[in-house]
Short mmCIF file of C-alpha atoms and ligand atoms in Angstrom, two decimals:
data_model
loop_
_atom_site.label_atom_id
_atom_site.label_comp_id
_atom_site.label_asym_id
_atom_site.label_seq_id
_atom_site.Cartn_x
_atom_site.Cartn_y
_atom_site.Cartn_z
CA UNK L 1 0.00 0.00 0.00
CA UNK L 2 1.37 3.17 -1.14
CA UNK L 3 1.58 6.37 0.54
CA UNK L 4 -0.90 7.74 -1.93
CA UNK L 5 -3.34 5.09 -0.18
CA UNK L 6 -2.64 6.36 3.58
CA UNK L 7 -2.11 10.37 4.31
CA UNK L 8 -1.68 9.81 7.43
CA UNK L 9 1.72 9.83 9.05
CA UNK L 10 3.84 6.90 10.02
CA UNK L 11 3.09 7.50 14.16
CA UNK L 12 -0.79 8.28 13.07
CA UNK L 13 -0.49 4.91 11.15
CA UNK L 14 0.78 3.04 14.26
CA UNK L 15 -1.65 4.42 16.52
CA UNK L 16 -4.67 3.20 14.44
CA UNK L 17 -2.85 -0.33 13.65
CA UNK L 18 -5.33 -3.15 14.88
CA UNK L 19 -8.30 -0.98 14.60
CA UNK L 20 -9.05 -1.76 11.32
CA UNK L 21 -12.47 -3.97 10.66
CA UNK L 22 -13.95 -0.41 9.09
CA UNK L 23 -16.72 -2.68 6.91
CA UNK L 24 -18.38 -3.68 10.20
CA UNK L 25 -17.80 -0.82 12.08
CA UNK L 26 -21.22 0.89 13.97
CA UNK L 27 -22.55 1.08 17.13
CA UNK L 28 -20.93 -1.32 19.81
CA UNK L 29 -18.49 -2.91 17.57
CA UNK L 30 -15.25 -3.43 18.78
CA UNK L 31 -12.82 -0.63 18.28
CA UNK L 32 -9.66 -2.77 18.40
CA UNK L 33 -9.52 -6.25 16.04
CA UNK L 34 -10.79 -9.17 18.00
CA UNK L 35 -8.68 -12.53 18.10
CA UNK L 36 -10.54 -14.80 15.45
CA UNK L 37 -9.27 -17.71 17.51
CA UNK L 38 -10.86 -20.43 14.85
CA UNK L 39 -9.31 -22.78 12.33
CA UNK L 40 -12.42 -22.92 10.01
CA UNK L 41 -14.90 -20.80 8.63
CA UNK L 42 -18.44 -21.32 7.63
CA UNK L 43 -18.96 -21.78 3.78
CA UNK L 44 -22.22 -20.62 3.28
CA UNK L 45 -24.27 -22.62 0.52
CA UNK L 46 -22.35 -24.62 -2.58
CA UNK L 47 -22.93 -21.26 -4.91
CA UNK L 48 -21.09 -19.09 -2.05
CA UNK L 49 -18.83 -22.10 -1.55
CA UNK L 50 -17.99 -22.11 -5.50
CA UNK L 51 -17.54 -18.56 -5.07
CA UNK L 52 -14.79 -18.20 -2.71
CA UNK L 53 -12.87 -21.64 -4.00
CA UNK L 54 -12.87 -20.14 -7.56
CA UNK L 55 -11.78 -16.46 -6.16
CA UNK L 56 -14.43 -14.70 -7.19
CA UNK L 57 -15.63 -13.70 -3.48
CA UNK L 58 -13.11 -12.93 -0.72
CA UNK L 59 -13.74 -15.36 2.79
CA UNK L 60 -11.77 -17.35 4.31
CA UNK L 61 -11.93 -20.92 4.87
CA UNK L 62 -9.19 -22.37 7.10
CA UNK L 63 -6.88 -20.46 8.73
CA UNK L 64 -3.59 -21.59 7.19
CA UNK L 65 -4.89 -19.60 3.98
CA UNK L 66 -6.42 -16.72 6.06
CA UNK L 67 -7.73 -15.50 8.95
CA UNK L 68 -9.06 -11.77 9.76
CA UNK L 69 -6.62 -11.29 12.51
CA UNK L 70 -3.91 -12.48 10.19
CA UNK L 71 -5.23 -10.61 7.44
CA UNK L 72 -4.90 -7.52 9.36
CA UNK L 73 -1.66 -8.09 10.40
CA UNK L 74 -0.83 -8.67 6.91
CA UNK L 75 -2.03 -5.32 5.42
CA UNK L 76 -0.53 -3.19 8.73
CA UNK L 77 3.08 -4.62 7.77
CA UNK L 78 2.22 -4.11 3.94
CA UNK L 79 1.64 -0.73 4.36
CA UNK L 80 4.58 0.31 7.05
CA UNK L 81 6.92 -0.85 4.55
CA UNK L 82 5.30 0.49 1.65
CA UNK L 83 5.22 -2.65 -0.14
CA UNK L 84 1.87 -3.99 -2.14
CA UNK L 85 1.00 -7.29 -0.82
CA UNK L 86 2.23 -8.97 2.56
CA UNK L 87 2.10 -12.45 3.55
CA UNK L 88 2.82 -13.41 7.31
CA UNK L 89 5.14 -16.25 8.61
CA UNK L 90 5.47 -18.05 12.18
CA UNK L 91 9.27 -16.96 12.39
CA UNK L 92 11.59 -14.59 10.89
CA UNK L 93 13.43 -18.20 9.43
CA UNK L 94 9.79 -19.01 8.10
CA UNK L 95 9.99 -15.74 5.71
CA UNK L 96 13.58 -15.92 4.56
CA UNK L 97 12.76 -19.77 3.73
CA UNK L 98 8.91 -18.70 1.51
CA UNK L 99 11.01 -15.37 0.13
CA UNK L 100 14.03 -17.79 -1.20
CA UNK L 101 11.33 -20.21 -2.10
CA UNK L 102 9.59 -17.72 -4.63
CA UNK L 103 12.41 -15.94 -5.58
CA UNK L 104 14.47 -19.11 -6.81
CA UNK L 105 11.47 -20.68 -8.49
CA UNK L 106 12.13 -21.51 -11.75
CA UNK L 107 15.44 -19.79 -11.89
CA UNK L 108 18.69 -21.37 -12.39
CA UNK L 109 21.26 -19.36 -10.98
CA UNK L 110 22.80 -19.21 -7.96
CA UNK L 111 21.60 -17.40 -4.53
CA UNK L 112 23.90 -14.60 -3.78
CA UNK L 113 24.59 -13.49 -0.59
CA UNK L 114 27.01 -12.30 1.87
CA UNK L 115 29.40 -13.71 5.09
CA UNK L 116 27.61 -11.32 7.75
CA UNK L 117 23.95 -12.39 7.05
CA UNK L 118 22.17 -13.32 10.47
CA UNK L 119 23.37 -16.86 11.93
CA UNK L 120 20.17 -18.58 11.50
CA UNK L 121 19.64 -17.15 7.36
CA UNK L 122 23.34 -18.92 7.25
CA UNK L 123 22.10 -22.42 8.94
CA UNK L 124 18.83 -22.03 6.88
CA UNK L 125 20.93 -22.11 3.68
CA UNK L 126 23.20 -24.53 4.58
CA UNK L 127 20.12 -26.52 4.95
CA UNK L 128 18.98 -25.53 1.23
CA UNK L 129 22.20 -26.74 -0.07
CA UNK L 130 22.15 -29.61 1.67
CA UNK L 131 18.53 -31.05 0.83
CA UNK L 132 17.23 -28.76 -2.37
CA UNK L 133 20.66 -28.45 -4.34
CA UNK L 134 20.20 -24.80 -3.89
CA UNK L 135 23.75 -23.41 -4.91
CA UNK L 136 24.81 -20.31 -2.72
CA UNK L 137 27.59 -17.71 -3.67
CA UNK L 138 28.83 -15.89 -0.48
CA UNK L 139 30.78 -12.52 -1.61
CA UNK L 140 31.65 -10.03 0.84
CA UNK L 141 30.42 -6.58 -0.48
CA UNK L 142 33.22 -4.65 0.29
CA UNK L 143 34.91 -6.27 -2.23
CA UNK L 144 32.87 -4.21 -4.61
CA UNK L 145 34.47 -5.36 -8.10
CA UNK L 146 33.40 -8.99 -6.83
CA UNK L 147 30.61 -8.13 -5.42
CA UNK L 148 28.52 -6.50 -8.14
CA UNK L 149 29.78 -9.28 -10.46
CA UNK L 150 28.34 -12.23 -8.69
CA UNK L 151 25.30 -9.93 -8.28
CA UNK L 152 24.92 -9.50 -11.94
CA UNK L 153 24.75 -13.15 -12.47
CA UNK L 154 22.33 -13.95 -9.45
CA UNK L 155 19.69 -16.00 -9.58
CA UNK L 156 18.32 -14.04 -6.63
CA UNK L 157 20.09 -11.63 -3.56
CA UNK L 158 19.81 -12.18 -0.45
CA UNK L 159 21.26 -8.86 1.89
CA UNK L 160 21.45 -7.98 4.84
CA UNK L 161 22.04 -3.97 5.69
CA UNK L 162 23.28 -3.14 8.60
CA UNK L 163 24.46 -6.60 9.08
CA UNK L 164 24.94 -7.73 12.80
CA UNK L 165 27.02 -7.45 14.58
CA UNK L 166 29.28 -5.45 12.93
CA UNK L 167 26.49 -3.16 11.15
CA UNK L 168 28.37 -2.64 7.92
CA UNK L 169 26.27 -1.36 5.03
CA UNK L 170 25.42 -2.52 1.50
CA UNK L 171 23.89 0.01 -1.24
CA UNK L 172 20.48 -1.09 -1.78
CA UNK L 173 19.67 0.99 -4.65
CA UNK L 174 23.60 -0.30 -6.89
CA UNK L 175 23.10 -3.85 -5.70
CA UNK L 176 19.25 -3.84 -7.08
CA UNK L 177 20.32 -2.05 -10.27
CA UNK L 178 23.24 -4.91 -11.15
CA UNK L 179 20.77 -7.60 -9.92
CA UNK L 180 18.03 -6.05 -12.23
CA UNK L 181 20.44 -6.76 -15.31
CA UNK L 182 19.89 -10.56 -15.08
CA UNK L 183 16.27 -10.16 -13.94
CA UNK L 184 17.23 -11.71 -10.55
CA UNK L 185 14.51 -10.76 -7.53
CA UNK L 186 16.91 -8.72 -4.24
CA UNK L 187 15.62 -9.74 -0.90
CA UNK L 188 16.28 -7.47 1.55
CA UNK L 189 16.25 -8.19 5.93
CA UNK L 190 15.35 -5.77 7.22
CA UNK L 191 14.62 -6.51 10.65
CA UNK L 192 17.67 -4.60 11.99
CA UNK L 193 16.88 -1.11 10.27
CA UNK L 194 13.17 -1.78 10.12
CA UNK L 195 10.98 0.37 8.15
CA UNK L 196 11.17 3.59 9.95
CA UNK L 197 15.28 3.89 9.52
CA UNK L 198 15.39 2.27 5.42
CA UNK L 199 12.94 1.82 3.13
CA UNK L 200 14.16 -0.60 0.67
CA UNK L 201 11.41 -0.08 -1.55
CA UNK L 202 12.04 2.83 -2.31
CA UNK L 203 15.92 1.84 -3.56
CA UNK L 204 14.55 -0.77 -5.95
CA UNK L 205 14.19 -3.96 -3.66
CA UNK L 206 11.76 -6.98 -4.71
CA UNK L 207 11.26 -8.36 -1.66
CA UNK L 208 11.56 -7.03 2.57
CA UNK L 209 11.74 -10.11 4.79
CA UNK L 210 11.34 -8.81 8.54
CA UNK L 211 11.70 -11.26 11.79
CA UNK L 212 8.81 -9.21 13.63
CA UNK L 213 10.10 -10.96 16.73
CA UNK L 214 12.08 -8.29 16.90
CA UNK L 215 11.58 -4.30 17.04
CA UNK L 216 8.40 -4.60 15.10
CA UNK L 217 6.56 -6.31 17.89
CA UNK L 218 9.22 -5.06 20.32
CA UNK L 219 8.62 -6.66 23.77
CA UNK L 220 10.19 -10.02 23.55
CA UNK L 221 7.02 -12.28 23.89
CA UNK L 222 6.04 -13.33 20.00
CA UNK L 223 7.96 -15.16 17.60
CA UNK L 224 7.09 -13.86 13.83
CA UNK L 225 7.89 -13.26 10.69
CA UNK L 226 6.64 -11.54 7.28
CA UNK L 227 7.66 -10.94 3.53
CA UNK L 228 6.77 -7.77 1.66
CA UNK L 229 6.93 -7.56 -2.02
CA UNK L 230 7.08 -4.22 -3.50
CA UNK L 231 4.46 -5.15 -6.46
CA UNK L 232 1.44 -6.95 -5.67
CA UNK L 233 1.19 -10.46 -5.24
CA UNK L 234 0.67 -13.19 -7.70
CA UNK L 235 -1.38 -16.14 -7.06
CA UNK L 236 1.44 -18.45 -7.31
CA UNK L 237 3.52 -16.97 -4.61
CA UNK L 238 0.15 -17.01 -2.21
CA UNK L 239 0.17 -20.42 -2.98
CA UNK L 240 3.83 -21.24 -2.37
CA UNK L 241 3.26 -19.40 1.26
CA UNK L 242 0.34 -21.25 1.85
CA UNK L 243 1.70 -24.85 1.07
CA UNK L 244 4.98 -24.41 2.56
CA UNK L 245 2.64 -24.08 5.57
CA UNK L 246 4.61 -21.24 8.24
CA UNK L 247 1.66 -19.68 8.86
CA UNK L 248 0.37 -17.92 12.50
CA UNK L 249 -2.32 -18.32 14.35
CA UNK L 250 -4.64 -15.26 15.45
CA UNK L 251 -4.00 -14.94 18.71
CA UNK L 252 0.02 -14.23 17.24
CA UNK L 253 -1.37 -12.10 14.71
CA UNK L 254 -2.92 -10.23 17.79
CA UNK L 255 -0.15 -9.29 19.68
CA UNK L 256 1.86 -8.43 16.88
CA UNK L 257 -0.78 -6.01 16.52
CA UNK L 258 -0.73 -4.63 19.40
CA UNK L 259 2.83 -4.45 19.72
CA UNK L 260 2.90 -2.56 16.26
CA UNK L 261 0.91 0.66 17.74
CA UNK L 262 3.96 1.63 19.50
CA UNK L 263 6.29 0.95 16.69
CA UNK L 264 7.22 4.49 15.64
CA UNK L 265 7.30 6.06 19.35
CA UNK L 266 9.74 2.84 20.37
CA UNK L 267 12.13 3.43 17.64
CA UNK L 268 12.44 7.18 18.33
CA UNK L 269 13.30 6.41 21.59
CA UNK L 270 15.83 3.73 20.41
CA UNK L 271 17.19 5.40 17.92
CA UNK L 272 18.16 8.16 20.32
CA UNK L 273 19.45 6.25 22.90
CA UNK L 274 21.51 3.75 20.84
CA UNK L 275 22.99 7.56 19.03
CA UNK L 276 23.77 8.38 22.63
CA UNK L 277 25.23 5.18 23.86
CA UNK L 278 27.28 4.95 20.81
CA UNK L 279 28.60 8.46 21.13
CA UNK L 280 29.22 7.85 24.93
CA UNK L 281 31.01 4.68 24.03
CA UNK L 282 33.37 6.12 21.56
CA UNK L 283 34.86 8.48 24.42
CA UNK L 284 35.86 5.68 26.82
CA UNK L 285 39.31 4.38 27.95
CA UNK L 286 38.37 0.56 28.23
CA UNK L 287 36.40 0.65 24.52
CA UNK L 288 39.20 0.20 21.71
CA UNK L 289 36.33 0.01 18.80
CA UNK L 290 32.54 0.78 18.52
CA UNK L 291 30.48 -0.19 15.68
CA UNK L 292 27.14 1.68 15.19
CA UNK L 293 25.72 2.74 11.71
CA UNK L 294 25.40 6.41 12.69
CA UNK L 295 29.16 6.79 13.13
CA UNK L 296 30.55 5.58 10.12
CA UNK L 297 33.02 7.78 7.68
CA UNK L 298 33.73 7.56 4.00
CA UNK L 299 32.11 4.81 1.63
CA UNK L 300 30.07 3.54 4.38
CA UNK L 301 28.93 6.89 5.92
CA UNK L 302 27.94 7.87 2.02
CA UNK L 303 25.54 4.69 1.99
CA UNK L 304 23.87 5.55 5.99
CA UNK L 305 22.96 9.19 4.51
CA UNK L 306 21.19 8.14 1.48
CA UNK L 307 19.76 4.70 3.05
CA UNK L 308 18.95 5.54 6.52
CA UNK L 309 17.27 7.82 8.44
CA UNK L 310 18.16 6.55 11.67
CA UNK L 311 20.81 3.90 13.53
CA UNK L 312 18.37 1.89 15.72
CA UNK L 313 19.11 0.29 19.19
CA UNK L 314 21.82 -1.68 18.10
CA UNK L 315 25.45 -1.61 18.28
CA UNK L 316 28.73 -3.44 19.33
CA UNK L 317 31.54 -3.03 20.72
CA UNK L 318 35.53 -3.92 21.54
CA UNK L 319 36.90 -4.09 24.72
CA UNK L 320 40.80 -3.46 25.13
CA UNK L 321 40.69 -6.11 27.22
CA UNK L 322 39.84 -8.62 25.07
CA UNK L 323 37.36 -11.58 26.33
CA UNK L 324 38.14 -11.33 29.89
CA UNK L 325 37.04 -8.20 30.31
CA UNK L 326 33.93 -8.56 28.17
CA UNK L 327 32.79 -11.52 30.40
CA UNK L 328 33.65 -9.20 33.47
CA UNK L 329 31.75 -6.17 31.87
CA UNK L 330 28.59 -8.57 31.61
CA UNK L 331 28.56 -10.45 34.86
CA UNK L 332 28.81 -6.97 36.44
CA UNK L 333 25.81 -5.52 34.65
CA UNK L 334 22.50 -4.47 36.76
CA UNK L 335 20.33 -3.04 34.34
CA UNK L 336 20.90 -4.54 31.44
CA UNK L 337 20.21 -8.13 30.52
CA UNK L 338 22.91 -10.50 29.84
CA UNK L 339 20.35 -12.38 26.10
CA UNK L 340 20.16 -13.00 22.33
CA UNK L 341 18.30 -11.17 20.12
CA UNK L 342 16.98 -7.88 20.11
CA UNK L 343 14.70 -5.21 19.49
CA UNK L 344 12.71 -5.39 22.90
CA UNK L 345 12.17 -2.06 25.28
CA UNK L 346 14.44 -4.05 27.90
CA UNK L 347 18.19 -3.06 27.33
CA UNK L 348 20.59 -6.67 26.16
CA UNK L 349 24.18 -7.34 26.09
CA UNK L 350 25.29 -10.67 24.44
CA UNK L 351 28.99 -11.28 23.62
CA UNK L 352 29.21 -12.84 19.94
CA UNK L 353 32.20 -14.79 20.08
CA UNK L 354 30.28 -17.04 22.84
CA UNK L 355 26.44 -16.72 20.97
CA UNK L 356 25.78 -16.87 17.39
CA UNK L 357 29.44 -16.81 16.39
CA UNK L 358 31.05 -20.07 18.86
CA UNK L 359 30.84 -22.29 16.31
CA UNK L 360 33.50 -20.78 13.96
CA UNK L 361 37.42 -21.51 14.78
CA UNK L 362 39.13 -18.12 16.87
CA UNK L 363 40.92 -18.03 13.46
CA UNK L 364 37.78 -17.89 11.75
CA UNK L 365 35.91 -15.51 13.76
CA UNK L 366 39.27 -12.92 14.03
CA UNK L 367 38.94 -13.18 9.86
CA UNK L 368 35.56 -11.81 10.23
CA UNK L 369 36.13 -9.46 12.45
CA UNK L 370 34.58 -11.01 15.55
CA UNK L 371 36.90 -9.90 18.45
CA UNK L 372 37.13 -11.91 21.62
CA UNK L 373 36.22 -8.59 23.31
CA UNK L 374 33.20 -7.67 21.15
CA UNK L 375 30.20 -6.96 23.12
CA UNK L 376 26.69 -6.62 21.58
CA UNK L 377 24.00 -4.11 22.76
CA UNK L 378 20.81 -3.87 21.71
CA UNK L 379 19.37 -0.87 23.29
CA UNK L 380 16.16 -0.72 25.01
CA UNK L 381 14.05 2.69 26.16
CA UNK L 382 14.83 2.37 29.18
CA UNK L 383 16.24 6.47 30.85
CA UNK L 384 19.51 7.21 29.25
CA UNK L 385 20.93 7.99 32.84
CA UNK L 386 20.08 4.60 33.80
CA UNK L 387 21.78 2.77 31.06
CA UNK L 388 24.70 5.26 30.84
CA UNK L 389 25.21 4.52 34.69
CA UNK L 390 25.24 0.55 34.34
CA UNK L 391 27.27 0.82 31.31
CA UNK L 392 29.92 3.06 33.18
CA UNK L 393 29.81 0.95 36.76
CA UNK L 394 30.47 -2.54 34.33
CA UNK L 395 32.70 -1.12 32.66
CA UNK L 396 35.46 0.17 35.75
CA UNK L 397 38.48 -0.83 35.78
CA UNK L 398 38.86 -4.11 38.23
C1 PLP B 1 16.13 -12.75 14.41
C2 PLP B 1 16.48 -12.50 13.00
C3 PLP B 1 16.02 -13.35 11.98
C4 PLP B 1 15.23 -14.61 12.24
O1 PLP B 1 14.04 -14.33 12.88
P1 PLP B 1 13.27 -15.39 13.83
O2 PLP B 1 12.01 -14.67 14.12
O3 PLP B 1 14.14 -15.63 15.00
O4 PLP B 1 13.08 -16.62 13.01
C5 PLP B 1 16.35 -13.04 10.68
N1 PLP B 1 17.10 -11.96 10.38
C6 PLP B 1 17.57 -11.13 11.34
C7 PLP B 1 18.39 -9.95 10.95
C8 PLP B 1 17.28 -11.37 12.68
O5 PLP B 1 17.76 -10.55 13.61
#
């Protein structure tokens, strides 16, 4: 749904999200969506049963091919990312896996992508491989020569911008352009940026894959996932989404919902604090390195100002002294929570080389810039003060 569709303003949007059955709005209905909790729907007689099967009345009849909760969830998603058609997945996994799916379908190249793609995208392919024969081409992007090549002869892209946790930066718009060239589909996760920081639309993009487990429902208690497409969608790629079966249930669909009508006040808030914390960071004796997209210089800073509008809540890291002193700095923490993931209003700090990145050899990780001393943080809303004063009592010297 375009802008064109929806005057209102991004915040305006949020505030309304999950207040949306208009047709059967009147006296007493509900104001907010209620949780169709129900796997099947009545048919009506054969004619209106003929009807819906053939697709020439919308219903729904089972839930894995829609529900109204889901369906709402769908078209609030659709429209914060400014795509035209949404379809909703159980996990963030469950919409890289339908996005690859209908991107690689009857295409015979290979799946490009790059080294610092989330962990689980990188187990999800190895999977692929493994039991589809997809082939996968991993380039790192700032190896540009090599990067736009393998781009150019893509079956489809897979990105990942800021990547985690280093948050380094592809260009949306010159990746999209090369991949356009050979006709090849660009997927874009987003979940780190999310739609009120980058707008890959709007830089050419096919496809937005978002785990809404994270900032988009932002307090830690749903796991979800969509995909966006930035043209309508085709009755074949319903289909592959339905029969590949990661669907939600309503009462999912619900809190996601719910979650959503904060979405635009949360990520001011975190994209001022993680700003601040980064800043604050960068002046401090025990930090040797801190990566946060809102401080980068040169090529990189070039891509932030025409891609982004803001950094988000997360950023990493380097201690001086090395892993030690990261494990010290997070069994002293208060405040902050020593957990994966992120996104949530509650404040994390997770060190990578023991998380998502143990399973590579020290040799592996130093290649790819995973320090022993890297610390993650993903932000929360928490009072500045507060998290500025945890931050500086973990981090004295011993
Ligand atoms: C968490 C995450 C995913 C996977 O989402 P799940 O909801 O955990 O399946 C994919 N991409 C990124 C960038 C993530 O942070």
């Amino acid at each position: 749904m375009s802008e064109s569709k929806n005057p209102w303003h991004p915040q305006t949007r949020c505030a309304h999200i999950g207040c949306g059955q208009a047709e059967d709005a009147g006296l007493n209905a509900p104001v907010i969506t209620p949780i169709t909790q129900s796997t099947i729907f009545d048919l009506g007689t054969s004619a209106e049963a003929e009807a819906l099967f053939s697709g020439d009345r919308k219903g729904h009849a089972y839930t894995r091919f829609g529900n109204p909760t889901v369906d709402e969830l769908a078209a609030a998603l659709c429209d914060l990312e400014g795509g035209g058609g949404a379809l909703v997945t159980g996990s963030g996994n469950a919409a890289t896996l339908c996005a690859i799916t209908i991107a690689m379908a009857g295409r015979h190249g290979k799946l490009v992508t790059h080294p610092d793609i989330y962990g689980g995208s990188h187990e999800l392919l190895r999977l692929l491989s493994a039991s589809y024969g997809l082939t996968v081409e991993v380039v790192d992007p700032a190896e540009e020569a090599s990067w736009f090549a393998a781009v150019r002869r893509a079956g489809a892209v897979l990105l990942e911008s800021p990547s985690n946790p280093l948050m380094r930066l592809i260009d949306i718009g010159a990746t999209t352009e090369a991949a356009h060239a050979n006709d090849a589909a660009v997927i874009v996760d987003n979940t780190v940026a999310t739609p009120h920081n980058q707008r890959p639309f709007e830089h050419g993009a096919d496809w937005v894959v978002q785990s809404t487990s994270k900032y988009l429902n932002g307090h830690s208690d749903v796991i979800g996932g969509c995909l966006i497409k930035r043209e309508s969608l085709t009755a074949q790629e319903r289909a592959i989404h339905k029969n590949l079966g990661g669907t939600v249930n309503a009462m999912e669909a619900w809190l996601l919902l719910r979650g959503l009508r904060t979405f635009a006040l949360r990520m001011e808030a975190h994209n001022r604090n993680g700003a601040a914390i980064a800043d604050w960071l960068v002046g401090h004796p025990a930090v040797s390195k801190v990566y946060y997209p809102g401080l980068v210089r040169g090529r990189q800073g070039e891509i932030f100002a025409h891609q982004m509008t803001g950094g988000s809540g997360l950023l990493a890291f380097e201690l001086v002294g090395g892993g030690e002193a990261a494990n010290r700095f997070i069994d002293r923490l208060k405040l902050i929570t020593h957990g994966v993931s992120l996104g949530g209003m509650e404040s994390l700090a997770v060190r990578p080389a023991m998380s998502s990145h143990r399973g590579m050899s020290p040799e592996a990780r130093a290649a790819a810039g995973i320090a022993d001393g890297l610390v993650r943080l993903s932000i929360g809303t928490e009072a500045m003060a507060d998290i500025i004063a945890d931050l500086e009592q973990a981090l004295e010297p011993s």
